Coordinates of C-alpha atoms and ligand atoms in Angstrom, one line a residue:
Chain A
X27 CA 1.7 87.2 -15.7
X28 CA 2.1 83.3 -16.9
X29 CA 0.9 81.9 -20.0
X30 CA -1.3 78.7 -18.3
X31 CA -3.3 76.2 -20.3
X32 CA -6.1 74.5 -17.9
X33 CA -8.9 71.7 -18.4
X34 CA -12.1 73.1 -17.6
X35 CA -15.1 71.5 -17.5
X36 CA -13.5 69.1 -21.0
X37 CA -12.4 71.7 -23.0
X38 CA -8.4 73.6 -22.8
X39 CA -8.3 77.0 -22.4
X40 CA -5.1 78.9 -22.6
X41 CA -4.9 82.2 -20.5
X42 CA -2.7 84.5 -18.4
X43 CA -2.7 84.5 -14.6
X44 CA -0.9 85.8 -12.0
X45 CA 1.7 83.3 -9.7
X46 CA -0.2 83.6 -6.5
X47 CA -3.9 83.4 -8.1
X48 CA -6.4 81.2 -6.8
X49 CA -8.8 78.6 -9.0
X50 CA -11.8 80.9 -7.7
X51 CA -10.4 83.6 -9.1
X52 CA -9.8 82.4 -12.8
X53 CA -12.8 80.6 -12.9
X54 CA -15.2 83.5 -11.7
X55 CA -13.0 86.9 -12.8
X56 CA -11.2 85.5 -15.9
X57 CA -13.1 82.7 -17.7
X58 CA -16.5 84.0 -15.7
X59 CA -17.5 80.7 -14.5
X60 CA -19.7 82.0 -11.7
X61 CA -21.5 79.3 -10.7
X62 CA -18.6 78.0 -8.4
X63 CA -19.3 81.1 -5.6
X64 CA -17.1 83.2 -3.1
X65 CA -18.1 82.6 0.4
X66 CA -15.8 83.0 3.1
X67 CA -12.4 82.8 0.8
X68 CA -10.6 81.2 3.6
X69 CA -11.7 77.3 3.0
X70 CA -13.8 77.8 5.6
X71 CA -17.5 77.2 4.0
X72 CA -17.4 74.6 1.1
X73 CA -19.0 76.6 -1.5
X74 CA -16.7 77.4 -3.8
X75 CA -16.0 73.6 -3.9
X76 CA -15.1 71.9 -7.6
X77 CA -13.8 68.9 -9.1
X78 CA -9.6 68.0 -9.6
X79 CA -9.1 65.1 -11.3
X80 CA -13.1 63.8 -9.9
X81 CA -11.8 65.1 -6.3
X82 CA -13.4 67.5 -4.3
X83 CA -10.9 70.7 -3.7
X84 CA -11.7 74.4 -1.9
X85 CA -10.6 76.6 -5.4
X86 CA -10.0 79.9 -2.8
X87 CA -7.0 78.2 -1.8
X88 CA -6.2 76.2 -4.7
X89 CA -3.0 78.0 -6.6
X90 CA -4.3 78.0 -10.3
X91 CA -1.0 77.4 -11.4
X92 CA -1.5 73.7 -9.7
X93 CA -4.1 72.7 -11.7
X94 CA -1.9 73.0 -15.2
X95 CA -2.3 69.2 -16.5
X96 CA -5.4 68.1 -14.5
X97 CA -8.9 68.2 -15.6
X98 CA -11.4 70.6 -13.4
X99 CA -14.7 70.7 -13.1
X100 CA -17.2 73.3 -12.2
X101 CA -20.9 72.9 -11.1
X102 CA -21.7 74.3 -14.9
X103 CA -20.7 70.8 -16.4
X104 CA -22.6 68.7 -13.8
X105 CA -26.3 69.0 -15.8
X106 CA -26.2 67.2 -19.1
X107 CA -28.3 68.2 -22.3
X108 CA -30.6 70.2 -20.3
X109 CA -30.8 67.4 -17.5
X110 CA -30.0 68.1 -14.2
X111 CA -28.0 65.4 -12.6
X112 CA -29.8 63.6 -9.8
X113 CA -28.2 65.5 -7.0
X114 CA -29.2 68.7 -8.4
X115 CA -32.8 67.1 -9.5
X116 CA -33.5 65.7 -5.6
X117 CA -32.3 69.2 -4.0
X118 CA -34.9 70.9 -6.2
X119 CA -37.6 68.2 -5.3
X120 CA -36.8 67.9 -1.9
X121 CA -36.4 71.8 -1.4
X122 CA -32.7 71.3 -0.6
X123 CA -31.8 75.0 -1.0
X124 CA -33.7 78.9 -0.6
X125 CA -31.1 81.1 -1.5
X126 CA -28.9 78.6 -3.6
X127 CA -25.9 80.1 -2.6
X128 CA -24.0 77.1 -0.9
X129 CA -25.9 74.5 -3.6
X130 CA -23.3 74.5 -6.2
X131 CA -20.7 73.4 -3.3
X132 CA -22.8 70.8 -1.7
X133 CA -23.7 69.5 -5.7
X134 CA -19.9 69.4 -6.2
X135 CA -19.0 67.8 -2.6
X136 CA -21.7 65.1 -3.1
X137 CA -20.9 63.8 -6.5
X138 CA -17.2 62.3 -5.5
X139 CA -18.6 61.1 -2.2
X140 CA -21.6 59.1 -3.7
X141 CA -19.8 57.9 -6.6
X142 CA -17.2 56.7 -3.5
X143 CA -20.0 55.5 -1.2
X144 CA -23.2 53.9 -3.3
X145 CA -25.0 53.1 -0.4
X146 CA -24.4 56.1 2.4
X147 CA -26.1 56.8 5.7
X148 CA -27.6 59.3 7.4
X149 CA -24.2 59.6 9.3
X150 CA -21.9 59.1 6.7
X151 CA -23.7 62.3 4.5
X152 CA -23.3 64.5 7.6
X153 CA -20.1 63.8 7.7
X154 CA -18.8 64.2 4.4
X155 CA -21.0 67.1 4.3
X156 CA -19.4 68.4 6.7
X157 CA -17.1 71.4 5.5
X158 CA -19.9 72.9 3.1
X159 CA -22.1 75.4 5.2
X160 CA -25.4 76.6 4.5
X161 CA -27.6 79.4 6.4
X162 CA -31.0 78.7 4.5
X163 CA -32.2 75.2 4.9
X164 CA -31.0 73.9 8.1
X165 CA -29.3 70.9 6.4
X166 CA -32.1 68.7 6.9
X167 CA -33.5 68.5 3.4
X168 CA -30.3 68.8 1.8
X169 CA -29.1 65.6 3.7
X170 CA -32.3 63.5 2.5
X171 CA -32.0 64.7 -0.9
X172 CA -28.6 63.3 -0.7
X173 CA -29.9 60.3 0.2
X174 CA -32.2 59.9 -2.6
X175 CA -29.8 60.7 -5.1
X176 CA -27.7 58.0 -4.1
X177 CA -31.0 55.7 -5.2
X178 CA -31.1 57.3 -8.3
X179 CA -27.5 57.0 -8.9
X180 CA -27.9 52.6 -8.1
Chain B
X24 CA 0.4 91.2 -6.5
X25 CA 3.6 90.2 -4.1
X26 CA 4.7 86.5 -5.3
X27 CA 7.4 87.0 -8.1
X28 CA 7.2 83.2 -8.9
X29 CA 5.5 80.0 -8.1
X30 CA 8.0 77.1 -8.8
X31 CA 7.1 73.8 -8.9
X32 CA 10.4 71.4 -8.3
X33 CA 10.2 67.8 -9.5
X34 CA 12.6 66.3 -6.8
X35 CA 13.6 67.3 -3.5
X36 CA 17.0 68.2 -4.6
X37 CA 15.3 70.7 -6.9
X38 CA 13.1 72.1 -4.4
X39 CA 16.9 72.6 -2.1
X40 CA 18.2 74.5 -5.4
X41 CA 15.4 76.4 -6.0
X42 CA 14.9 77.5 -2.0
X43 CA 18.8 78.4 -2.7
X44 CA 18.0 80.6 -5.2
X45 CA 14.9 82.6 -4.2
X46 CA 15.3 84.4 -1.1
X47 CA 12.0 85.4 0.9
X48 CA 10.3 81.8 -0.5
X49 CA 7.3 79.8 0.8
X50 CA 7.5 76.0 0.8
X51 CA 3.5 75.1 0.3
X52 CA 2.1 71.7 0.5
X53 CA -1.9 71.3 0.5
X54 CA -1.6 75.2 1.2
X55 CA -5.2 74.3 3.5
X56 CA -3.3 76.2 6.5
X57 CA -1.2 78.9 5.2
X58 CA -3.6 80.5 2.5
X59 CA -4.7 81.9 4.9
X60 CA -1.4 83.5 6.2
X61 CA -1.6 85.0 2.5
X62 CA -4.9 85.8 2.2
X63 CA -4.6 88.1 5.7
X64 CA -0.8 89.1 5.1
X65 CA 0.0 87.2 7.9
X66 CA 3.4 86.2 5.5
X67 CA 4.3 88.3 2.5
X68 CA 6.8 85.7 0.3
X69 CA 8.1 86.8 -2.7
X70 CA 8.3 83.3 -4.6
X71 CA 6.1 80.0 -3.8
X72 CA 7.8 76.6 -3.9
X73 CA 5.2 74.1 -4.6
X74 CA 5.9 71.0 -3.3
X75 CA 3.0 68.8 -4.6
X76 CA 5.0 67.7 -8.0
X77 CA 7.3 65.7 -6.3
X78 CA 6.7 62.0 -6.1
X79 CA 9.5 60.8 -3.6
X80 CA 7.5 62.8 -0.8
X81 CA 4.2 61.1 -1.1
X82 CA 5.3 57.0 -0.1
X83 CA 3.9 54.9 2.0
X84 CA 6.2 51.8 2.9
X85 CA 6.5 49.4 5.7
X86 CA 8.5 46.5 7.2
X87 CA 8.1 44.7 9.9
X88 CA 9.8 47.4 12.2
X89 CA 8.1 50.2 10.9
X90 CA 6.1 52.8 9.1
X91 CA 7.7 55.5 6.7
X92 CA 5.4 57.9 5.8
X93 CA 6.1 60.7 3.0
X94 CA 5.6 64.1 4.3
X95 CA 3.0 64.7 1.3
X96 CA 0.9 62.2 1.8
X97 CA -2.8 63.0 2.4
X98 CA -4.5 63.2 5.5
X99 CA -7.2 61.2 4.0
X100 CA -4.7 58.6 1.9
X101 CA -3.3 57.8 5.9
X102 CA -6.9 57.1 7.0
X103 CA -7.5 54.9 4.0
X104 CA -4.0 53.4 4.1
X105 CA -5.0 49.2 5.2
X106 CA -1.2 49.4 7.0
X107 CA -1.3 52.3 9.0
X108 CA -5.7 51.3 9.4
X109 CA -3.8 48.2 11.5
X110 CA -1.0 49.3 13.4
X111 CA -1.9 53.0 13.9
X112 CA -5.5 53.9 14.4
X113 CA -4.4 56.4 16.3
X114 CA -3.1 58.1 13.5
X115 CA -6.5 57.5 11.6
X116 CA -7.8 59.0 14.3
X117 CA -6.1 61.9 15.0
X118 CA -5.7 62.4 11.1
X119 CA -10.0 62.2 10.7
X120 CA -10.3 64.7 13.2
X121 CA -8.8 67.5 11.3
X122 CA -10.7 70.3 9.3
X123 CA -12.9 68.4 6.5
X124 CA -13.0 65.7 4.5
X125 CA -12.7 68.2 1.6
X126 CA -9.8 69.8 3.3
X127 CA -8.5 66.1 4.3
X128 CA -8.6 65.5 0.5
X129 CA -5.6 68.4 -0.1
X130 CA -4.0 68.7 3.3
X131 CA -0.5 66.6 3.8
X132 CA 1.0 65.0 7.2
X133 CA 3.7 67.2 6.9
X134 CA 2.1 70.4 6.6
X135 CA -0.1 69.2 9.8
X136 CA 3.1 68.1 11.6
X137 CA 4.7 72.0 10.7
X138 CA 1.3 73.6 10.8
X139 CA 1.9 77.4 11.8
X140 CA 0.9 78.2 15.4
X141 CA -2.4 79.6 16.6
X142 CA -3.8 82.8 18.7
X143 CA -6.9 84.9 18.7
X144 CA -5.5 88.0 18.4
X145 CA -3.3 87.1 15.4
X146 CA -5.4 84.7 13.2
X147 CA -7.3 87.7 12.1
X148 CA -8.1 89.8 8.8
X149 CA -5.4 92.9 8.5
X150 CA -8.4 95.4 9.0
X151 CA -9.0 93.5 12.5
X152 CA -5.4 93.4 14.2
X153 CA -5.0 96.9 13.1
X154 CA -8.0 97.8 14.9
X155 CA -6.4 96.3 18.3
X156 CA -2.6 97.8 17.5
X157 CA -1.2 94.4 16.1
X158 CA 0.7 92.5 18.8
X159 CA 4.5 90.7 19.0
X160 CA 4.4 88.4 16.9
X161 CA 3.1 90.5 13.6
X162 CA 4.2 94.2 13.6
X163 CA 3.4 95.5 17.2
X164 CA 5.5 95.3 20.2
X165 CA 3.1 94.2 23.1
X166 CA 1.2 91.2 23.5
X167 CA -2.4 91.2 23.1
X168 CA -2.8 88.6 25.8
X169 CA -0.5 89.1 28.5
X170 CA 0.1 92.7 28.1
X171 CA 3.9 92.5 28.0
X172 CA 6.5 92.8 25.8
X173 CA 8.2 89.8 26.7
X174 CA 6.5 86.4 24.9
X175 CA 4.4 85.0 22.5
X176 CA 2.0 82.6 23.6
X177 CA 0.1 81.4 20.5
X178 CA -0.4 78.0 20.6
X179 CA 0.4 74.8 18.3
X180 CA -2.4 73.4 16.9
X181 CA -1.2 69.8 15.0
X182 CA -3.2 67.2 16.0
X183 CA -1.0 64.6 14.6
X184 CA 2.0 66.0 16.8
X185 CA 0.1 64.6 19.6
X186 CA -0.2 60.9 18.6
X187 CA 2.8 61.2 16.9
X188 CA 4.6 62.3 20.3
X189 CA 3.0 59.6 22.0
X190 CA 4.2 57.1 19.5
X191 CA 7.4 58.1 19.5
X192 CA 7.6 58.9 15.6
X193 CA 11.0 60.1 13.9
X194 CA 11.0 63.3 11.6
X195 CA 14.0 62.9 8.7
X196 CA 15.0 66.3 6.9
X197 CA 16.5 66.9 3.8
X198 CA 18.2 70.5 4.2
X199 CA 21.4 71.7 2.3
X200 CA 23.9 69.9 4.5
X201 CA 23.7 66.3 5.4
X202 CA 20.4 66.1 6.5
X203 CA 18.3 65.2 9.6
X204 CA 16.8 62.2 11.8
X205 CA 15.7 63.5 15.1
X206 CA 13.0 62.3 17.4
X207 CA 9.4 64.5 16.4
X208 CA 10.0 65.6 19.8
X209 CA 13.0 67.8 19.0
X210 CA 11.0 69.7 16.0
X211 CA 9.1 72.1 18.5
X212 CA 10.3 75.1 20.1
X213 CA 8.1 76.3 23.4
X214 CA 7.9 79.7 21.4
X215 CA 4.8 81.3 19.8
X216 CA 6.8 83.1 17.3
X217 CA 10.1 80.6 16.7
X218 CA 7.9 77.8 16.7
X219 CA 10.0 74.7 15.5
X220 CA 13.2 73.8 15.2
X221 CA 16.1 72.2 13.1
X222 CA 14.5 73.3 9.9
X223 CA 17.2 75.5 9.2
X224 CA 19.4 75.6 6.4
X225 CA 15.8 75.0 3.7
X226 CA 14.7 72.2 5.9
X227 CA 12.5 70.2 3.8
X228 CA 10.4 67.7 6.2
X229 CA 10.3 64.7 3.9
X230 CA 9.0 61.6 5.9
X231 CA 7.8 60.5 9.1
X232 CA 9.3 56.8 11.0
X233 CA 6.4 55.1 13.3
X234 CA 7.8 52.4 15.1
X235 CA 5.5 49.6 15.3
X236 CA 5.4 48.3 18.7
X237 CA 1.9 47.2 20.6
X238 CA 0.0 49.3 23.3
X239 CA -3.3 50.7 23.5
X240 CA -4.0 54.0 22.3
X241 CA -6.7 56.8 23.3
X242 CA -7.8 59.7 21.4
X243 CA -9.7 63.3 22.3
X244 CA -10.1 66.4 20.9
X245 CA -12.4 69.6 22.3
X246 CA -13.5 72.1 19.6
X247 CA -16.7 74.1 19.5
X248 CA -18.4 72.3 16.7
X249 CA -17.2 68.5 15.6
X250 CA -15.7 70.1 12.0
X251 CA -13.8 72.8 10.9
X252 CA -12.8 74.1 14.0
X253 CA -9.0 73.8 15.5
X254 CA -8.3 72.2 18.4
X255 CA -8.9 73.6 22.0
X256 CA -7.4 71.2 23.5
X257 CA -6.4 67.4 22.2
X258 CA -4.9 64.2 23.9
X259 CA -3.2 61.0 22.7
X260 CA -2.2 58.5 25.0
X261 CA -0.4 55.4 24.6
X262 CA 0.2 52.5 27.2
X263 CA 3.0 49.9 26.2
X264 CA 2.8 46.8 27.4
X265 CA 5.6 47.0 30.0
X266 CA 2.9 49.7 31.7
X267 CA 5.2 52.8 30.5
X268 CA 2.8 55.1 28.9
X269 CA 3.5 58.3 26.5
X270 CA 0.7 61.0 26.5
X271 CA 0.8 64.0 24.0
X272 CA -1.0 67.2 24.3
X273 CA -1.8 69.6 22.1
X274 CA -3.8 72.9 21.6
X275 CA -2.4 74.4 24.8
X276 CA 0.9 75.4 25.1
X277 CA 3.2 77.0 22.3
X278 CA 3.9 73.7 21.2
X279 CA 3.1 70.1 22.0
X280 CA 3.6 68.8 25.4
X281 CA 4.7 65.4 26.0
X282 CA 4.4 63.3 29.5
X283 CA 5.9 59.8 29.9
X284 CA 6.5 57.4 32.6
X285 CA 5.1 54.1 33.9
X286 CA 2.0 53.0 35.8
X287 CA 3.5 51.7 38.4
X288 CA 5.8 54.8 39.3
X289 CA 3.2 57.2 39.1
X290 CA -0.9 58.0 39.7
X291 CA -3.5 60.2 37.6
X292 CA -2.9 63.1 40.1
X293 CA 0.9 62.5 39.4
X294 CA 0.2 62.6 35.8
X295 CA -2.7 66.0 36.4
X296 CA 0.3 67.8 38.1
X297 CA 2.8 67.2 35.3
X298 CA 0.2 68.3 32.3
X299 CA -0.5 71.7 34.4
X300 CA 3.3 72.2 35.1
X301 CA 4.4 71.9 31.0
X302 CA 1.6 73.3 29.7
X303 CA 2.0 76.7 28.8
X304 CA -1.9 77.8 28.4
X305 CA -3.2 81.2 28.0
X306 CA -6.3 83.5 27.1
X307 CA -5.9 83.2 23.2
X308 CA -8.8 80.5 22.1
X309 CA -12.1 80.8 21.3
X310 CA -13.0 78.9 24.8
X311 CA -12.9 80.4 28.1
X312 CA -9.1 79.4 29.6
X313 CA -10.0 78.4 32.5
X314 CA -12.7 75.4 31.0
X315 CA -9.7 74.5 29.1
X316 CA -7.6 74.3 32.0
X317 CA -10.2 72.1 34.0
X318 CA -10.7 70.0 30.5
X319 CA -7.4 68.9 30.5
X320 CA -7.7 67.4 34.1
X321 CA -11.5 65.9 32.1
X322 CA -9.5 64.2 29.6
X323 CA -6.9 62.9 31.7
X324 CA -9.9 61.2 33.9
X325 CA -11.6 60.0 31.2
X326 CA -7.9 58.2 29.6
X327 CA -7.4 56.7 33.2
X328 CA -10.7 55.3 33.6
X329 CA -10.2 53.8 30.0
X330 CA -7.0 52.1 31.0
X331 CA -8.9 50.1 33.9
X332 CA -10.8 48.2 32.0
Ligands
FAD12 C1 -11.3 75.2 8.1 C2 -10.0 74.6 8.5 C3 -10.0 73.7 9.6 C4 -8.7 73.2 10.0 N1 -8.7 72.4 11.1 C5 -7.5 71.9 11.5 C6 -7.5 71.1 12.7 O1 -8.6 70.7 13.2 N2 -6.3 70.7 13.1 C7 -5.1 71.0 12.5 O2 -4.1 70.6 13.0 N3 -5.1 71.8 11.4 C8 -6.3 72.3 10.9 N4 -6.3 73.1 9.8 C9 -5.1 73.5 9.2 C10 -4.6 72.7 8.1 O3 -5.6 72.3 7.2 C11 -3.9 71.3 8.5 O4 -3.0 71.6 9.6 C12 -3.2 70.7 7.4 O5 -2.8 69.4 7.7 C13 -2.0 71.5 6.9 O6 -1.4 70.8 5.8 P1 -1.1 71.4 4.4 O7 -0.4 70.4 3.6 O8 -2.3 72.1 3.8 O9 0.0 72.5 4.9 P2 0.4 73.9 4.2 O10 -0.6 74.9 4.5 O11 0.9 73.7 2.8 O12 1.7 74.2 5.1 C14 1.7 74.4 6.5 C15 3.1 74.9 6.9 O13 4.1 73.9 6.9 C16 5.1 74.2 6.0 N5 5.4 72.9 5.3 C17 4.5 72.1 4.8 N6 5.1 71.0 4.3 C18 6.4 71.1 4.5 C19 7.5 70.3 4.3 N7 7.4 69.1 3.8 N8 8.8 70.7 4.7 C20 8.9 72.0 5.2 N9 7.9 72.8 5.5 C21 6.6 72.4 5.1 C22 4.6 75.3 5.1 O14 5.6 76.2 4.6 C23 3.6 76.0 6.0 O15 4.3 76.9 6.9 C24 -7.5 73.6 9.3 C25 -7.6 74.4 8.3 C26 -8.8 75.0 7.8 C27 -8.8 75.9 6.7
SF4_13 S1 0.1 85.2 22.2 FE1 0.3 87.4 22.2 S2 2.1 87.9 20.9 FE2 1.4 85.8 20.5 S3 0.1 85.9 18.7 FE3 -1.2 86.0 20.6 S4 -1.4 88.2 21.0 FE4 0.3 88.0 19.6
FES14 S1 -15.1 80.3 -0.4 FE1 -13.8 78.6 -0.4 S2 -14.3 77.5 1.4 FE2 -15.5 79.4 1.6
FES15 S1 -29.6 77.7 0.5 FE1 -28.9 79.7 1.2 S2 -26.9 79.2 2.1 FE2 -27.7 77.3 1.6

């Protein structure tokens, strides 16, 4: 195994992985981050979806030794002191999620892509939507909350 | 656990030591296509060579003759790149039609240009292709498809290859000789299981040459939903201005399929009959082979009418 020291969610932690283990892995087996969830494990559903340096990456095909020297972060950093950020609040008001299972992805996605894009539309949320899969909602309310997050965020 | 190490060279003349020194290794760019290989044991290597670390393969530069393009660039740095936005939209194009914008985020040109070929029956879990006796290009010894011993079919999948055939781009290699610059034409083999070529010797892919040079360009891909799925079947076209035109095809034959000639020499039936005689297209997608077949003649129809106007 090799001795690894990652950024999670602001704070180092130093820990032993194996050379071909994924960020999914760690986060949920090893430092038990669970939030960030295991859905297909072939990049192929969005939900397992976290922050690299603010980007969005699929962590069941990201190497954990990659992320040495860059700073992850997992949907448990994304509410602050108890407040949900206004992604996560609109999904809630809007009913953007049943089971919740595909949430912490589409939370995760939507951050970078309305801190990139203040004033999105309706097309431009589908589309960077787009990779993250959900069988509950029928992405309808899940694209309006979106919406009205990015007027909370102005 | 298989993977001894997972090395992370700084240069490209580290990454030619290091593939020296570790037999059975794995170059791995964004890694968006060949987890996958790992995750189903499609590939078993024993050491990783991570080439994400190493600066040189990630520049974008251009003159007034060209475009050189580092094989680690981004899919989604190319569509935001203002140079490439104005000569090559093309490239935007064909580049913005691949997996995600998540996966676009991680995924590199190169690793779409070299992006391993595709078949029904082998891009599968283990549990599955045991089920069905393997086939020729894993561990069995017929084909699934054609029921012979004889070929592989599976098919290349990179939808940059086809605008990048149609624009005539160059490939340069760094390997452990001298070194390649061949035309992106000469990377492909028309073999499912010996897929390209001239990469040999550690081959590292390190930049692609787009000549700039004016024409108009057309763009289509067919996939079962607008997102994550491969290609079917995709088209890029190119007219030049002299009426010589360059058309690339991908998603049907073991590797991309180029057609060129001029307007004036040749009609759309001319140009239907060529693109049925290269293409190499079998049962071994997730549409029906004969819509496939009668899509290609769609496309073409829809490119010709396009070119009227
Ligand atoms: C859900 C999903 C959808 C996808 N949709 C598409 C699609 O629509 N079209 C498409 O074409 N692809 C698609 N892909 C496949 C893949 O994401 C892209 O082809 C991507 O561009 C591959 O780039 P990469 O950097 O991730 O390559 P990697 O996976 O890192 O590498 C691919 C192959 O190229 C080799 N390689 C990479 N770079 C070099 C280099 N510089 N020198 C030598 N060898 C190298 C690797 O060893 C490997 O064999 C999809 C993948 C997923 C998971
Ligand atoms: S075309 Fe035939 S040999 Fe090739 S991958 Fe498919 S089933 Fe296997
Ligand atoms: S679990 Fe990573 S994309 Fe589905
Ligand atoms: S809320 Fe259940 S999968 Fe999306």
């Amino acid at each position: 195994m090799i001795k690894v020291t990652l950024n999670i969610n602001d704070f180092d932690r130093t820990l032993l992985v194996e050379p071909d283990e994924n960020l999914l892995y760690t986060l949920r087996e090893r430092l038990l981050l669970t939030g960030t969830k295991k859905g297909c494990d072939q990049a192929s559903c969005g939900t397992c979806t976290v922050l690299m340096d603010k980007k969005p990456i699929l962590s069941c095909i990201t190497p954990t030794l990659r992320c040495e020297g860059k700073s992850i972060h997992t949907i448990e950093s994304v509410a602050k002191n108890g407040k949900l950020h206004p992604i996560q609040d609109q999904l809630v008001k809007h009913g953007g999620l049943q089971c919740g299972f595909c949430t912490p992805g589409f939370v995760m996605t939507s951050i970078e892509f309305l801190e990139e894009n203040k004033n999105p539309t309706e097309s431009e949320i589908k589309e960077a939507l787009s990779g993250n899969l959900c069988r509950c909602t029928g992405y309808k309310k899940i694209i309006e909350a979106v919406k009205a997050a990015s007027e909370d965020m102005k | 656990m298989s993977v001894k190490s997972y090395l992370k060279p700084q240069s490209v003349t580290d990454a030619l030591i290091m593939a020296k020194t570790h037999a059975n290794y794995l170059y791995f760019a964004g890694g968006t296509d060949i987890q996958v290989y790992l995750k189903q044991q499609l590939i078993k290597p024993d050491h990783i060579i991570d080439l994400s670390d190493i600066g040189e393969l990630q520049n974008i530069a251009s003159n007034d003759e060209n475009i050189s393009i580092g094989s680690m660039t981004t899919l989604d740095a190319i569509s935001k790149n203002n140079s490439i936005y104005k000569d090559f939209p093309l490239i935007v194009e064909a580049a913005q039609s691949i997996g995600t914008p998540v996966i676009r985020k991680t995924a590199t040109v190169g690793g779409n240009i070299l992006v391993n070929n595709r078949c029904n029956f082998y891009n599968q879990s283990f549990g599955w292709r045991q089920a069905i006796g393997s086939c020729l290009r894993d561990v069995g010894d017929l084909c699934q498809v054609t029921k012979t011993s004889g070929k592989c079919f599976s098919r290349n999948v990179s939808d940059l290859a086809a605008a990048l055939f149609c624009l005539d781009a160059k490939v340069i290699i760094s390997n452990q000789n001298e070194g390649l610059e061949l035309s992106i034409v000469d990377l492909y083999n028309q073999d499912g299981i010996d897929f390209h070529k001239h990469l040999d010797h550690d081959g590292i892919l390190t930049k692609i040459i787009l000549p700039i040079d004016a024409g108009s360009t057309w763009f289509k891909k067919l996939r079962i939903r607008n997102t994550l799925d491969f290609s079917s079947l995709t088209i890029a076209a190119k007219v030049y201005d002299n009426r010589n035109f360059r058309i690339g095809l991908n998603g049907v034959s073991m590797s991309p399929v180029l057609i060129t000639g001029n307007l004036d020499m040749i009609d759309l039936e001319g140009i239907k009959s060529l693109a049925r005689k290269s293409c190499k297209t079998v049962d071994n997608d997730m549409m029906p082979l004969k819509y496939r077949r009668e899509m290609i003649d769609v496309y073409l129809d829809q490119w010709w009418v396009s070119i009227q106007k």
